[in-house]
Amino acid sequence: AQTVTQSQPEMSVQEAETVTLSCTYDTSENNYYLFWYKQPPSRQMILVIRQEAYKQQNATENRFSVNFQKAAKSFSLKISDSQLGDTAMYFCAFMNSNYGGSQGNLIFGKGTKLSVKP
Amino acid sequence: DTGVSQDPRHKITKRGQNVTFRCDPISEHNRLYWYRQTLGQGPEFLTYFQNEAQLEKSRLLSDRFSAERPKGSFSTLEIQRTEQGDSAMYLCASSLGGMASGGLGGDTQYFGPGTRLTVL
């Protein structure tokens, strides 16, 4: 069974600084997808970034980028120029590749609580 | 696109009562997922539908849990004879997946705000 591990329960960063959140996963599959979701306090979960395992290039979305190391099964999230609005729980998630009608549920880590301080 | 909506947002019930939650997905999405999130944990998958077909239900926590999506649009999650351990946030997500998205897989799931259940 696939598992996702986030080893940092809490982190803090000063506004405008850069922070990296760690995520490792375990799978025997070769094709899969990885995601980072953000869950602000009392608000709904939103997608930050996604990565296809077959792509060697790391995904980027504005201030958010990932360091995807397939052999090491590592998928870290870097947030540059941190803003107060980045304060949230961040969840790393894994999805098996699915084709046609097969299962596509997400497997989540326990999350990292990020606090951005002014 | 109004996003995924869930109703009610909060539900307080007494142990032994039945509760039903509703999820309305993004209109063009054919897949709908239910997750449970307890305090300090990431969401845990429960079940999912593609259109009206329930393709995975083995992860439902017990036979007290059931879900339906009768017309392939909104879905309901019912918990019968609630227990205090059922207290959690119940999240719904939807996506455009399977052959509807070209069969490429990895469909992005969009989450609703959740229903917070408290069982007294």
mmCIF file of C-alpha atoms in Angstrom, chain A residues 33 35 37 39 42-47 50 89 91 95-111, chain B residues 4 9 31 33 35 37 40-43 45 48 50 55-56 59 91 98-99 103-113:
data_model
loop_
_atom_site.group_PDB
_atom_site.id
_atom_site.type_symbol
_atom_site.label_atom_id
_atom_site.label_comp_id
_atom_site.label_asym_id
_atom_site.label_seq_id
_atom_site.Cartn_x
_atom_site.Cartn_y
_atom_site.Cartn_z
ATOM 1 C CA TYR A 33 0.821 11.828 -9.559
ATOM 2 C CA PHE A 35 0.057 17.002 -5.252
ATOM 3 C CA TYR A 37 -2.808 21.021 -1.174
ATOM 4 C CA GLN A 39 -5.857 24.192 3.859
ATOM 5 C CA SER A 42 -11.358 27.113 8.773
ATOM 6 C CA ARG A 43 -11.285 27.245 5.000
ATOM 7 C CA GLN A 44 -11.430 24.652 2.295
ATOM 8 C CA MET A 45 -8.577 22.741 0.774
ATOM 9 C CA ILE A 46 -7.163 24.138 -2.440
ATOM 10 C CA LEU A 47 -4.633 22.763 -4.882
ATOM 11 C CA ARG A 50 0.784 18.941 -9.073
ATOM 12 C CA MET A 89 -1.834 23.427 6.752
ATOM 13 C CA PHE A 91 -0.796 18.399 2.712
ATOM 14 C CA MET A 95 -2.482 9.348 -6.563
ATOM 15 C CA ASN A 96 -1.951 6.180 -8.562
ATOM 16 C CA SER A 97 -2.069 6.646 -12.281
ATOM 17 C CA ASN A 98 -5.518 5.747 -13.480
ATOM 18 C CA TYR A 99 -6.857 5.066 -16.886
ATOM 19 C CA GLY A 100 -10.403 4.761 -17.958
ATOM 20 C CA GLY A 101 -12.588 3.971 -14.964
ATOM 21 C CA SER A 102 -10.004 2.863 -12.419
ATOM 22 C CA GLN A 103 -9.584 4.298 -8.955
ATOM 23 C CA GLY A 104 -8.086 7.723 -8.476
ATOM 24 C CA ASN A 105 -8.346 8.516 -4.789
ATOM 25 C CA LEU A 106 -5.752 10.668 -3.053
ATOM 26 C CA ILE A 107 -3.561 9.366 -0.243
ATOM 27 C CA PHE A 108 -2.604 12.198 2.083
ATOM 28 C CA GLY A 109 0.188 12.808 4.556
ATOM 29 C CA LYS A 110 -0.569 14.156 8.011
ATOM 30 C CA GLY A 111 0.242 17.697 7.012
ATOM 31 C CA VAL B 4 -18.034 22.229 -4.820
ATOM 32 C CA ARG B 9 -21.579 23.031 7.096
ATOM 33 C CA ARG B 31 -16.231 11.977 -10.514
ATOM 34 C CA TYR B 33 -15.147 11.574 -3.831
ATOM 35 C CA TYR B 35 -13.119 11.790 2.499
ATOM 36 C CA GLN B 37 -10.639 14.234 8.132
ATOM 37 C CA GLY B 40 -4.487 16.632 13.155
ATOM 38 C CA GLN B 41 -4.721 14.182 10.268
ATOM 39 C CA GLY B 42 -4.853 14.335 6.518
ATOM 40 C CA PRO B 43 -8.071 13.380 4.743
ATOM 41 C CA PHE B 45 -10.579 8.296 1.463
ATOM 42 C CA TYR B 48 -16.026 7.490 -4.930
ATOM 43 C CA GLN B 50 -17.975 7.966 -11.576
ATOM 44 C CA LEU B 55 -16.694 2.346 -8.115
ATOM 45 C CA GLU B 56 -15.064 1.954 -4.721
ATOM 46 C CA ARG B 59 -12.975 1.927 2.388
ATOM 47 C CA LEU B 91 -15.029 16.392 2.779
ATOM 48 C CA GLY B 98 -11.545 8.809 -16.713
ATOM 49 C CA MET B 99 -12.246 8.871 -20.419
ATOM 50 C CA GLY B 103 -8.192 8.851 -20.154
ATOM 51 C CA LEU B 104 -4.898 10.345 -19.123
ATOM 52 C CA GLY B 105 -5.439 9.943 -15.392
ATOM 53 C CA GLY B 106 -4.272 12.110 -12.542
ATOM 54 C CA ASP B 107 -7.404 14.204 -12.550
ATOM 55 C CA THR B 108 -7.197 17.124 -10.158
ATOM 56 C CA GLN B 109 -9.709 16.995 -7.352
ATOM 57 C CA TYR B 110 -11.452 20.153 -6.144
ATOM 58 C CA PHE B 111 -12.662 20.129 -2.584
ATOM 59 C CA GLY B 112 -15.745 21.533 -0.919
ATOM 60 C CA PRO B 113 -15.740 23.339 2.435
#
